[in-house]
Structures are given as C-alpha cells and as structure tokens.
PDB file of C-alpha atoms in Angstrom:
ATOM      1  CA  MET A   1      79.454 117.205  86.585  1.00  0.00           C
ATOM      2  CA  THR A   2      81.389 114.788  84.394  1.00  0.00           C
ATOM      3  CA  ALA A   3      84.924 115.658  83.396  1.00  0.00           C
ATOM      4  CA  PHE A   4      85.874 115.371  79.747  1.00  0.00           C
ATOM      5  CA  PRO A   5      89.106 115.882  77.816  1.00  0.00           C
ATOM      6  CA  PHE A   6      90.064 118.911  75.805  1.00  0.00           C
ATOM      7  CA  MET A   7      92.912 119.094  73.325  1.00  0.00           C
ATOM      8  CA  THR A   8      96.101 120.781  74.468  1.00  0.00           C
ATOM      9  CA  VAL A   9      99.392 121.406  72.752  1.00  0.00           C
ATOM     10  CA  GLY A  10     102.277 120.116  74.829  1.00  0.00           C
ATOM     11  CA  THR A  11     105.229 117.801  75.105  1.00  0.00           C
ATOM     12  CA  VAL A  12     104.932 114.424  73.432  1.00  0.00           C
ATOM     13  CA  ARG A  13     104.704 111.702  76.052  1.00  0.00           C
ATOM     14  CA  ALA A  14     107.989 109.955  76.708  1.00  0.00           C
ATOM     15  CA  GLU A  15     108.152 106.170  76.816  1.00  0.00           C
ATOM     16  CA  THR A  16     109.359 105.125  80.249  1.00  0.00           C
ATOM     17  CA  GLY A  17     110.013 101.459  79.585  1.00  0.00           C
ATOM     18  CA  ARG A  18     108.190 100.596  82.825  1.00  0.00           C
ATOM     19  CA  GLU A  19     104.574 100.920  81.737  1.00  0.00           C
ATOM     20  CA  ARG A  20     101.820  99.005  83.530  1.00  0.00           C
ATOM     21  CA  PRO A  21      98.424  98.386  81.914  1.00  0.00           C
ATOM     22  CA  PHE A  22      95.627 100.884  82.421  1.00  0.00           C
ATOM     23  CA  ASN A  23      93.222  98.152  83.513  1.00  0.00           C
ATOM     24  CA  LEU A  24      95.016  97.418  86.796  1.00  0.00           C
ATOM     25  CA  ARG A  25      92.859  96.538  89.780  1.00  0.00           C
ATOM     26  CA  ILE A  26      94.138  98.751  92.585  1.00  0.00           C
ATOM     27  CA  VAL A  27      93.333  99.003  96.276  1.00  0.00           C
ATOM     28  CA  MET A  28      94.522 101.959  98.355  1.00  0.00           C
ATOM     29  CA  SER A  29      95.147 101.334 102.056  1.00  0.00           C
ATOM     30  CA  GLY A  30      95.378 104.659 103.827  1.00  0.00           C
ATOM     31  CA  HIS A  31      93.619 107.542 105.522  1.00  0.00           C
ATOM     32  CA  SER A  32      92.143 110.954 104.743  1.00  0.00           C
ATOM     33  CA  LEU A  33      95.113 111.963 102.568  1.00  0.00           C
ATOM     34  CA  THR A  34      94.252 108.959 100.391  1.00  0.00           C
ATOM     35  CA  ASP A  35      90.544 109.721 100.074  1.00  0.00           C
ATOM     36  CA  PRO A  36      90.716 112.591  97.509  1.00  0.00           C
ATOM     37  CA  ILE A  37      92.892 110.649  95.060  1.00  0.00           C
ATOM     38  CA  PRO A  38      90.795 107.835  93.494  1.00  0.00           C
ATOM     39  CA  TYR A  39      88.245 110.132  91.822  1.00  0.00           C
ATOM     40  CA  PRO A  40      90.597 112.297  89.726  1.00  0.00           C
ATOM     41  CA  LEU A  41      92.943 109.361  89.157  1.00  0.00           C
ATOM     42  CA  THR A  42      90.114 107.255  87.735  1.00  0.00           C
ATOM     43  CA  ILE A  43      89.209 110.025  85.293  1.00  0.00           C
ATOM     44  CA  MET A  44      92.843 110.436  84.245  1.00  0.00           C
ATOM     45  CA  VAL A  45      93.298 106.711  83.647  1.00  0.00           C
ATOM     46  CA  LYS A  46      90.133 106.436  81.572  1.00  0.00           C
ATOM     47  CA  ALA A  47      91.077 109.513  79.536  1.00  0.00           C
ATOM     48  CA  ALA A  48      94.633 108.309  78.897  1.00  0.00           C
ATOM     49  CA  GLY A  49      93.870 104.611  78.557  1.00  0.00           C
ATOM     50  CA  GLY A  50      90.682 104.636  76.526  1.00  0.00           C
ATOM     51  CA  ALA A  51      89.560 101.093  75.767  1.00  0.00           C
ATOM     52  CA  GLY A  52      92.677  99.808  77.510  1.00  0.00           C
ATOM     53  CA  SER A  53      91.273 100.950  80.839  1.00  0.00           C
ATOM     54  CA  ARG A  54      88.219  98.691  80.675  1.00  0.00           C
ATOM     55  CA  GLY A  55      88.003  96.618  83.822  1.00  0.00           C
ATOM     56  CA  MET A  56      90.115  99.038  85.829  1.00  0.00           C
ATOM     57  CA  VAL A  57      89.393  99.299  89.555  1.00  0.00           C
ATOM     58  CA  ILE A  58      90.593 101.849  92.092  1.00  0.00           C
ATOM     59  CA  ASP A  59      89.149 101.015  95.510  1.00  0.00           C
ATOM     60  CA  SER A  60      89.735 102.753  98.835  1.00  0.00           C
ATOM     61  CA  SER A  61      90.333 100.983 102.134  1.00  0.00           C
ATOM     62  CA  THR A  62      90.822 103.879 104.529  1.00  0.00           C
ATOM     63  CA  ILE A  63      90.475 104.904 108.163  1.00  0.00           C
ATOM     64  CA  PRO A  64      90.984 108.584 109.078  1.00  0.00           C
ATOM     65  CA  GLY A  65      94.301 109.180 110.801  1.00  0.00           C
ATOM     66  CA  SER A  66      95.240 105.510 110.733  1.00  0.00           C
ATOM     67  CA  THR A  67      98.628 103.852 110.713  1.00  0.00           C
ATOM     68  CA  ALA A  68      99.597 100.883 108.578  1.00  0.00           C
ATOM     69  CA  LYS A  69      99.803  98.967 111.856  1.00  0.00           C
ATOM     70  CA  LEU A  70      96.184  99.746 112.757  1.00  0.00           C
ATOM     71  CA  ARG A  71      94.903  98.746 109.319  1.00  0.00           C
ATOM     72  CA  TRP A  72      96.741  95.433 109.648  1.00  0.00           C
ATOM     73  CA  GLN A  73      94.885  94.368 112.799  1.00  0.00           C
ATOM     74  CA  PRO A  74      92.429  91.434 112.472  1.00  0.00           C
ATOM     75  CA  ASP A  75      89.533  93.189 114.222  1.00  0.00           C
ATOM     76  CA  ILE A  76      89.392  96.024 111.681  1.00  0.00           C
ATOM     77  CA  LYS A  77      86.201  95.821 109.607  1.00  0.00           C
ATOM     78  CA  LEU A  78      86.017  97.846 106.401  1.00  0.00           C
ATOM     79  CA  PRO A  79      83.673  97.677 103.374  1.00  0.00           C
ATOM     80  CA  VAL A  80      86.797  97.122 101.282  1.00  0.00           C
ATOM     81  CA  ASP A  81      89.570  95.436 103.256  1.00  0.00           C
ATOM     82  CA  ALA A  82      92.947  95.814 101.580  1.00  0.00           C
ATOM     83  CA  LYS A  83      94.371  92.995 103.681  1.00  0.00           C
ATOM     84  CA  LEU A  84      91.582  90.405 103.504  1.00  0.00           C
ATOM     85  CA  ASP A  85      90.585  91.201  99.917  1.00  0.00           C
ATOM     86  CA  ILE A  86      94.062  91.552  98.400  1.00  0.00           C
ATOM     87  CA  ALA A  87      93.574  88.520  96.123  1.00  0.00           C
ATOM     88  CA  LYS A  88      91.177  90.650  94.055  1.00  0.00           C
ATOM     89  CA  TYR A  89      93.832  93.247  93.234  1.00  0.00           C
ATOM     90  CA  ASP A  90      96.939  93.641  91.096  1.00  0.00           C
ATOM     91  CA  THR A  91      98.415  96.566  93.024  1.00  0.00           C
ATOM     92  CA  LEU A  92      98.390  97.762  96.622  1.00  0.00           C
ATOM     93  CA  VAL A  93      98.954 101.466  97.276  1.00  0.00           C
ATOM     94  CA  LEU A  94     100.006 101.786 100.904  1.00  0.00           C
ATOM     95  CA  THR A  95     100.614 104.846 103.047  1.00  0.00           C
ATOM     96  CA  GLU A  96     101.510 105.641 106.632  1.00  0.00           C
ATOM     97  CA  ARG A  97     100.175 108.179 109.119  1.00  0.00           C
ATOM     98  CA  VAL A  98     101.811 111.591 109.219  1.00  0.00           C
ATOM     99  CA  PRO A  99     104.038 112.927 110.561  1.00  0.00           C
ATOM    100  CA  VAL A 100     105.734 109.806 109.283  1.00  0.00           C
ATOM    101  CA  ARG A 101     108.672 110.452 111.599  1.00  0.00           C
ATOM    102  CA  SER A 102     106.292 109.892 114.516  1.00  0.00           C
ATOM    103  CA  ALA A 103     104.973 106.678 112.944  1.00  0.00           C
ATOM    104  CA  LEU A 104     108.524 105.448 112.502  1.00  0.00           C
ATOM    105  CA  GLN A 105     109.279 106.130 116.153  1.00  0.00           C
ATOM    106  CA  TRP A 106     106.091 104.789 117.754  1.00  0.00           C
ATOM    107  CA  GLU A 107     104.166 102.654 115.244  1.00  0.00           C
ATOM    108  CA  GLU A 108     106.708 100.210 113.783  1.00  0.00           C
ATOM    109  CA  ALA A 109     106.321 101.803 110.373  1.00  0.00           C
ATOM    110  CA  ARG A 110     109.191  99.878 108.778  1.00  0.00           C
ATOM    111  CA  ASP A 111     108.001  96.483 109.964  1.00  0.00           C
ATOM    112  CA  TYR A 112     104.382  97.034 108.968  1.00  0.00           C
ATOM    113  CA  ALA A 113     105.274  98.362 105.540  1.00  0.00           C
ATOM    114  CA  LEU A 114     107.203  95.138 104.990  1.00  0.00           C
ATOM    115  CA  LYS A 115     104.317  93.021 106.344  1.00  0.00           C
ATOM    116  CA  TRP A 116     101.920  94.681 103.889  1.00  0.00           C
ATOM    117  CA  PHE A 117     104.383  94.243 101.020  1.00  0.00           C
ATOM    118  CA  GLU A 118     104.964  90.557 101.773  1.00  0.00           C
ATOM    119  CA  HIS A 119     101.246  89.897 102.148  1.00  0.00           C
ATOM    120  CA  ALA A 120     100.416  91.578  98.841  1.00  0.00           C
ATOM    121  CA  TRP A 121     103.155  89.638  97.073  1.00  0.00           C
ATOM    122  CA  LYS A 122     102.080  86.310  98.552  1.00  0.00           C
ATOM    123  CA  GLN A 123      98.280  86.646  98.420  1.00  0.00           C
ATOM    124  CA  GLY A 124      97.580  89.371  95.872  1.00  0.00           C
ATOM    125  CA  LYS A 125      96.364  88.889  92.321  1.00  0.00           C
ATOM    126  CA  SER A 126      94.799  85.523  93.136  1.00  0.00           C
ATOM    127  CA  GLY A 127      98.060  84.324  94.630  1.00  0.00           C
ATOM    128  CA  ASN A 128     100.147  85.440  91.657  1.00  0.00           C
ATOM    129  CA  GLY A 129     101.600  88.435  93.468  1.00  0.00           C
ATOM    130  CA  ALA A 130     100.394  92.018  93.714  1.00  0.00           C
ATOM    131  CA  GLU A 131     102.884  94.870  93.532  1.00  0.00           C
ATOM    132  CA  THR A 132     103.060  97.451  96.312  1.00  0.00           C
ATOM    133  CA  VAL A 133     103.452 101.184  95.736  1.00  0.00           C
ATOM    134  CA  TYR A 134     104.244 103.398  98.733  1.00  0.00           C
ATOM    135  CA  TYR A 135     102.437 106.745  98.884  1.00  0.00           C
ATOM    136  CA  ALA A 136     104.583 109.283 100.737  1.00  0.00           C
ATOM    137  CA  SER A 137     102.470 112.238 101.849  1.00  0.00           C
ATOM    138  CA  TRP A 138     103.206 115.509 103.677  1.00  0.00           C
ATOM    139  CA  ILE A 139     102.775 117.446 106.895  1.00  0.00           C
ATOM    140  CA  GLY A 140     100.559 120.467 107.598  1.00  0.00           C
ATOM    141  CA  VAL A 141     101.315 123.670 105.728  1.00  0.00           C
ATOM    142  CA  ARG A 142     101.319 125.631 109.004  1.00  0.00           C
ATOM    143  CA  SER A 143     104.386 123.806 110.257  1.00  0.00           C
ATOM    144  CA  GLY A 144     106.778 126.450 111.540  1.00  0.00           C
ATOM    145  CA  PRO A 145     106.920 129.184 114.186  1.00  0.00           C
ATOM    146  CA  GLY A 146     103.550 129.583 115.908  1.00  0.00           C
ATOM    147  CA  ASN A 147     102.301 126.082 115.095  1.00  0.00           C
ATOM    148  CA  THR A 148     100.366 124.867 118.144  1.00  0.00           C
ATOM    149  CA  ASP A 149      98.841 121.704 116.640  1.00  0.00           C
ATOM    150  CA  PRO A 150      98.553 119.334 119.642  1.00  0.00           C
ATOM    151  CA  TYR A 151      98.681 116.282 117.352  1.00  0.00           C
ATOM    152  CA  ASP A 152     101.975 117.306 115.779  1.00  0.00           C
ATOM    153  CA  MET A 153     105.428 116.401 117.084  1.00  0.00           C
ATOM    154  CA  PRO A 154     106.400 118.972 119.747  1.00  0.00           C
ATOM    155  CA  ASP A 155     110.065 118.846 118.777  1.00  0.00           C
ATOM    156  CA  GLU A 156     109.408 119.340 115.042  1.00  0.00           C
ATOM    157  CA  ARG A 157     106.194 121.334 114.630  1.00  0.00           C
ATOM    158  CA  LEU A 158     108.114 124.634 114.700  1.00  0.00           C
ATOM    159  CA  ILE A 159     110.264 123.625 111.711  1.00  0.00           C
ATOM    160  CA  PRO A 160     109.201 125.616 108.611  1.00  0.00           C
ATOM    161  CA  PHE A 161     107.062 123.659 106.154  1.00  0.00           C
ATOM    162  CA  ARG A 162     109.551 123.645 103.270  1.00  0.00           C
ATOM    163  CA  GLU A 163     112.443 122.481 105.427  1.00  0.00           C
ATOM    164  CA  ARG A 164     110.310 119.864 107.107  1.00  0.00           C
ATOM    165  CA  LEU A 165     109.194 118.347 103.809  1.00  0.00           C
ATOM    166  CA  ASP A 166     112.785 117.243 103.274  1.00  0.00           C
ATOM    167  CA  LEU A 167     112.929 115.693 106.762  1.00  0.00           C
ATOM    168  CA  GLU A 168     109.704 113.790 106.149  1.00  0.00           C
ATOM    169  CA  MET A 169     110.850 112.586 102.728  1.00  0.00           C
ATOM    170  CA  ARG A 170     114.039 111.190 104.224  1.00  0.00           C
ATOM    171  CA  THR A 171     111.927 109.169 106.645  1.00  0.00           C
ATOM    172  CA  TRP A 172     109.622 107.860 103.917  1.00  0.00           C
ATOM    173  CA  GLN A 173     112.767 106.902 102.020  1.00  0.00           C
ATOM    174  CA  ASP A 174     114.154 105.117 105.075  1.00  0.00           C
ATOM    175  CA  ILE A 175     111.013 102.970 105.254  1.00  0.00           C
ATOM    176  CA  ALA A 176     111.032 102.257 101.519  1.00  0.00           C
ATOM    177  CA  ASP A 177     114.707 101.314 101.628  1.00  0.00           C
ATOM    178  CA  PHE A 178     114.042  98.929 104.518  1.00  0.00           C
ATOM    179  CA  VAL A 179     111.282  97.199 102.561  1.00  0.00           C
ATOM    180  CA  ASN A 180     113.341  96.962  99.395  1.00  0.00           C
ATOM    181  CA  GLN A 181     116.330  95.580 101.283  1.00  0.00           C
ATOM    182  CA  ASN A 182     114.193  92.887 102.938  1.00  0.00           C
ATOM    183  CA  ARG A 183     111.518  92.065 100.355  1.00  0.00           C
ATOM    184  CA  PRO A 184     110.998  88.481  99.203  1.00  0.00           C
ATOM    185  CA  SER A 185     113.286  87.115  96.535  1.00  0.00           C
ATOM    186  CA  GLY A 186     111.804  87.631  93.087  1.00  0.00           C
ATOM    187  CA  SER A 187     109.413  90.386  94.135  1.00  0.00           C
ATOM    188  CA  PRO A 188     109.517  93.733  92.314  1.00  0.00           C
ATOM    189  CA  ALA A 189     110.904  96.754  94.123  1.00  0.00           C
ATOM    190  CA  MET A 190     108.418  98.878  96.029  1.00  0.00           C
ATOM    191  CA  ARG A 191     108.076 102.112  94.077  1.00  0.00           C
ATOM    192  CA  VAL A 192     107.365 105.369  95.910  1.00  0.00           C
ATOM    193  CA  ILE A 193     105.014 108.252  95.121  1.00  0.00           C
ATOM    194  CA  PRO A 194     107.175 111.122  96.442  1.00  0.00           C
ATOM    195  CA  GLY A 195     104.520 113.477  97.787  1.00  0.00           C
ATOM    196  CA  PRO A 196     106.937 115.620  99.838  1.00  0.00           C
ATOM    197  CA  LYS A 197     109.138 116.144  96.777  1.00  0.00           C
ATOM    198  CA  ILE A 198     106.098 117.197  94.738  1.00  0.00           C
ATOM    199  CA  MET A 199     104.997 119.667  97.414  1.00  0.00           C
ATOM    200  CA  ALA A 200     108.550 120.988  97.772  1.00  0.00           C
ATOM    201  CA  ALA A 201     108.745 121.613  94.024  1.00  0.00           C
ATOM    202  CA  VAL A 202     105.426 123.470  94.140  1.00  0.00           C
ATOM    203  CA  PHE A 203     106.604 125.549  97.107  1.00  0.00           C
ATOM    204  CA  ASP A 204     109.777 126.494  95.258  1.00  0.00           C
ATOM    205  CA  ALA A 205     107.862 127.388  92.098  1.00  0.00           C
ATOM    206  CA  ILE A 206     105.435 129.588  94.030  1.00  0.00           C
ATOM    207  CA  SER A 207     108.368 131.304  95.740  1.00  0.00           C
ATOM    208  CA  ALA A 208     109.961 131.898  92.330  1.00  0.00           C
ATOM    209  CA  GLY A 209     106.705 133.192  90.835  1.00  0.00           C
ATOM    210  CA  THR A 210     106.585 130.465  88.190  1.00  0.00           C
ATOM    211  CA  ALA A 211     103.469 128.584  89.335  1.00  0.00           C
ATOM    212  CA  PRO A 212     100.581 129.782  87.151  1.00  0.00           C
ATOM    213  CA  GLY A 213      97.686 131.131  89.203  1.00  0.00           C
ATOM    214  CA  LEU A 214      99.157 130.032  92.546  1.00  0.00           C
ATOM    215  CA  THR A 215     100.342 132.533  95.136  1.00  0.00           C
ATOM    216  CA  ALA A 216     100.623 130.342  98.250  1.00  0.00           C
ATOM    217  CA  MET A 217     100.631 126.663  99.190  1.00  0.00           C
ATOM    218  CA  GLN A 218      97.215 127.208 100.748  1.00  0.00           C
ATOM    219  CA  ASP A 219      95.850 127.512  97.193  1.00  0.00           C
ATOM    220  CA  LEU A 220      96.151 123.696  96.995  1.00  0.00           C
ATOM    221  CA  PHE A 221      94.621 122.970 100.407  1.00  0.00           C
ATOM    222  CA  GLU A 222      91.174 123.106 101.972  1.00  0.00           C
ATOM    223  CA  ASP A 223      92.620 123.215 105.486  1.00  0.00           C
ATOM    224  CA  GLU A 224      96.052 122.803 107.045  1.00  0.00           C
ATOM    225  CA  ILE A 225      96.778 119.372 105.567  1.00  0.00           C
ATOM    226  CA  HIS A 226      93.979 118.116 103.292  1.00  0.00           C
ATOM    227  CA  VAL A 227      94.241 119.002  99.627  1.00  0.00           C
ATOM    228  CA  ASN A 228      91.432 120.691  97.731  1.00  0.00           C
ATOM    229  CA  ALA A 229      90.410 119.754  94.184  1.00  0.00           C
ATOM    230  CA  LYS A 230      93.497 121.395  92.652  1.00  0.00           C
ATOM    231  CA  GLY A 231      95.810 119.697  95.110  1.00  0.00           C
ATOM    232  CA  ALA A 232      94.122 116.335  94.605  1.00  0.00           C
ATOM    233  CA  PHE A 233      94.588 116.682  90.843  1.00  0.00           C
ATOM    234  CA  LEU A 234      98.294 117.346  91.346  1.00  0.00           C
ATOM    235  CA  ILE A 235      98.831 114.365  93.635  1.00  0.00           C
ATOM    236  CA  ALA A 236      96.693 112.128  91.409  1.00  0.00           C
ATOM    237  CA  LEU A 237      99.103 112.934  88.567  1.00  0.00           C
ATOM    238  CA  ALA A 238     101.945 111.652  90.746  1.00  0.00           C
ATOM    239  CA  HIS A 239      99.974 108.471  91.430  1.00  0.00           C
ATOM    240  CA  PHE A 240      99.342 108.093  87.702  1.00  0.00           C
ATOM    241  CA  ALA A 241     103.045 108.390  86.910  1.00  0.00           C
ATOM    242  CA  VAL A 242     104.320 105.961  89.541  1.00  0.00           C
ATOM    243  CA  ILE A 243     101.546 103.346  89.602  1.00  0.00           C
ATOM    244  CA  TYR A 244     101.233 103.006  85.838  1.00  0.00           C
ATOM    245  CA  GLY A 245     104.843 103.836  84.946  1.00  0.00           C
ATOM    246  CA  GLN A 246     103.502 106.453  82.572  1.00  0.00           C
ATOM    247  CA  ASP A 247     104.531 109.980  81.644  1.00  0.00           C
ATOM    248  CA  PRO A 248     101.827 112.227  83.194  1.00  0.00           C
ATOM    249  CA  ARG A 249     102.189 114.622  80.274  1.00  0.00           C
ATOM    250  CA  GLY A 250     100.276 112.003  78.304  1.00  0.00           C
ATOM    251  CA  VAL A 251      97.111 112.620  80.337  1.00  0.00           C
ATOM    252  CA  PRO A 252      94.710 114.621  78.155  1.00  0.00           C
ATOM    253  CA  GLY A 253      93.653 118.030  79.402  1.00  0.00           C
ATOM    254  CA  LEU A 254      90.531 117.605  81.527  1.00  0.00           C
ATOM    255  CA  ARG A 255      87.738 119.971  82.446  1.00  0.00           C
ATOM    256  CA  GLY A 256      84.218 119.877  83.813  1.00  0.00           C
ATOM    257  CA  GLU A 257      84.946 119.457  87.526  1.00  0.00           C
ATOM    258  CA  ALA A 258      84.504 122.267  90.031  1.00  0.00           C
ATOM    259  CA  GLY A 259      87.787 123.475  91.471  1.00  0.00           C
ATOM    260  CA  TRP A 260      90.044 121.612  89.087  1.00  0.00           C
ATOM    261  CA  PRO A 261      93.116 123.412  87.736  1.00  0.00           C
ATOM    262  CA  SER A 262      92.901 125.452  84.562  1.00  0.00           C
ATOM    263  CA  ALA A 263      94.430 124.208  81.317  1.00  0.00           C
ATOM    264  CA  ASP A 264      97.618 126.183  81.981  1.00  0.00           C
ATOM    265  CA  GLN A 265      97.826 124.876  85.530  1.00  0.00           C
ATOM    266  CA  GLN A 266      97.264 121.292  84.410  1.00  0.00           C
ATOM    267  CA  ALA A 267     100.057 121.531  81.852  1.00  0.00           C
ATOM    268  CA  TRP A 268     102.383 123.039  84.466  1.00  0.00           C
ATOM    269  CA  MET A 269     101.491 120.354  87.026  1.00  0.00           C
ATOM    270  CA  LYS A 270     102.191 117.582  84.524  1.00  0.00           C
ATOM    271  CA  GLU A 271     105.621 119.000  83.734  1.00  0.00           C
ATOM    272  CA  LEU A 272     106.397 119.433  87.428  1.00  0.00           C
ATOM    273  CA  VAL A 273     105.349 115.889  88.295  1.00  0.00           C
ATOM    274  CA  TRP A 274     107.308 114.477  85.368  1.00  0.00           C
ATOM    275  CA  ASP A 275     110.424 116.439  86.348  1.00  0.00           C
ATOM    276  CA  VAL A 276     110.232 115.300  89.976  1.00  0.00           C
ATOM    277  CA  VAL A 277     109.284 111.665  89.483  1.00  0.00           C
ATOM    278  CA  SER A 278     111.537 110.967  86.504  1.00  0.00           C
ATOM    279  CA  ALA A 279     114.520 112.276  88.502  1.00  0.00           C
ATOM    280  CA  TYR A 280     113.641 110.180  91.559  1.00  0.00           C
ATOM    281  CA  PRO A 281     115.090 106.636  91.402  1.00  0.00           C
ATOM    282  CA  ASP A 282     112.263 104.970  93.342  1.00  0.00           C
ATOM    283  CA  GLY A 283     109.593 106.560  91.144  1.00  0.00           C
ATOM    284  CA  GLY A 284     110.131 103.742  88.667  1.00  0.00           C
ATOM    285  CA  LEU A 285     110.275 105.883  85.534  1.00  0.00           C
ATOM    286  CA  THR A 286     113.980 105.467  84.859  1.00  0.00           C
TER     287      THR A 286
END
C-alpha cells in the first residue's frame, strides 16, 4: 500500500539554519537496525520535499550484526558498497554494532569511524567530499535483571534498559567526539542521530503516561531489539531531522502503511524528536 499525506494542524516548522537539500544522495552503512529506516524516510522526504526531492537516493549497504570494521574490509562484497561506491553519494550514514560499548572495547570503533569519515570526505561526492552522519542506536529492551542473552555483555546485560541507554549514548558520544577532534581540516563536523536519547525520551513518556497509545517500549519493537513499523517511523523522523537539518514537525501527516503510527502518535513523535534533537548539540539543528 502506498503512503500518502493527510493534513494535520500542528506547530509551524522552525527554520534551523542548517538545512540540507531534499535531493541528497545517501548511502547507509550498517546492519539490521539500519534496514527498517530507508523506506519510511524516503516517504517522509518525498512528502516534505515535493519537487525538491527529485533525484534523491537512499541506499542501504548493510550486513546483519556487522561492525564498521567488518564493513571496511576489502573482501566484503555487497550489491551497494558504501566504501567502494562512495563517489556516487553526498552523505554517508554510518553506524556501529551494538552494544557499542563492546565495539569500542574489541572492534576499534573510534578508529574505524574516523577511517569511514575520512574516506567519505576524500572520495565522496565525486571527490568533492561527502558528509558523514553517525547513527547511534540502542540495546535490547530486555536489558536488566533476568537477561540471559549470550551475545550481550555479561557485565552490563543486567543493567535496566533505561539506565543502560545513557551508558550507551555516552559511548556513542565518545566515538563522535574522537572523530570530530581528529577529522580533516575543512571537513564539516560529524553530526549524530541520537537514538538512545530518543528511546530514553519515549521510555520516560510511557512511564509518565503521556505517550499516546503506547503502554510499553515493546509497542515499538517486533522483538527484543528490532523496531516494528511504529518504531521505524520514529527513528526515521530522527534521521530526517539530523541528515537534512530539518524540523521533523514539517513532515506532513502520513497514512496508508500497515502498522504506522496514528495521526496523534505521529504528531507526538515529531514533537519528541524535535525536542530531543534540537537540544542535542551534535544533532546539528542549533
């Protein structure tokens, strides 16, 4: 089914002063937490950008469970290769495996984030320099007492989900700060999509009873860690805000897709994303 916009009454979109064009050519280097994002994001960009989105591209270059280090290796063969094909793109959206604290400890996450950034700036956009946006994601919602996930960090998997989101975000921030402190002269700062902050804000709203139609974090997930259609819509709004430097409240209301949030939920999500990202220095909206 094709999504289409409906009119909603809401806050007038704020000008951020950092807008990027809606016709950006984007490649996303990531894993299964990347995969649900391009579809709703594409619809949002076309709805918000209209004719200005003509020529837009949002391609995926993903391997389930992969690190940035693995995706950098020369023997990796993908239909779309974010490393080899970067000249075709204006923007690289990069993420790391979660828990990111494990990737920092064992997978040289800082160094490989910088390698990807430098490569995109040197080779991207036909050699004119592609920007890099860092997508910070989250850990499983079952994190806390009783969590027996063998792939999780034994010393952290018992930390409650809400508390652990803050720990993960600090690690994502550590990596982003390292890149921004060491990036090539003249390159733009690496902006960050603060997924843990978004999820923390949702958790707090659900706890306060102010999240329309949501009673638990699981309402946004199809399993322990992968978002469902509602969750993908939420995180796509965060991508929209950071990648394009645009107020997500300017995205028209959308309907026609199974599982997408209701009109009330969409309006609430847009306000939440705006509040979080506009208050976050590395979101690029201030």
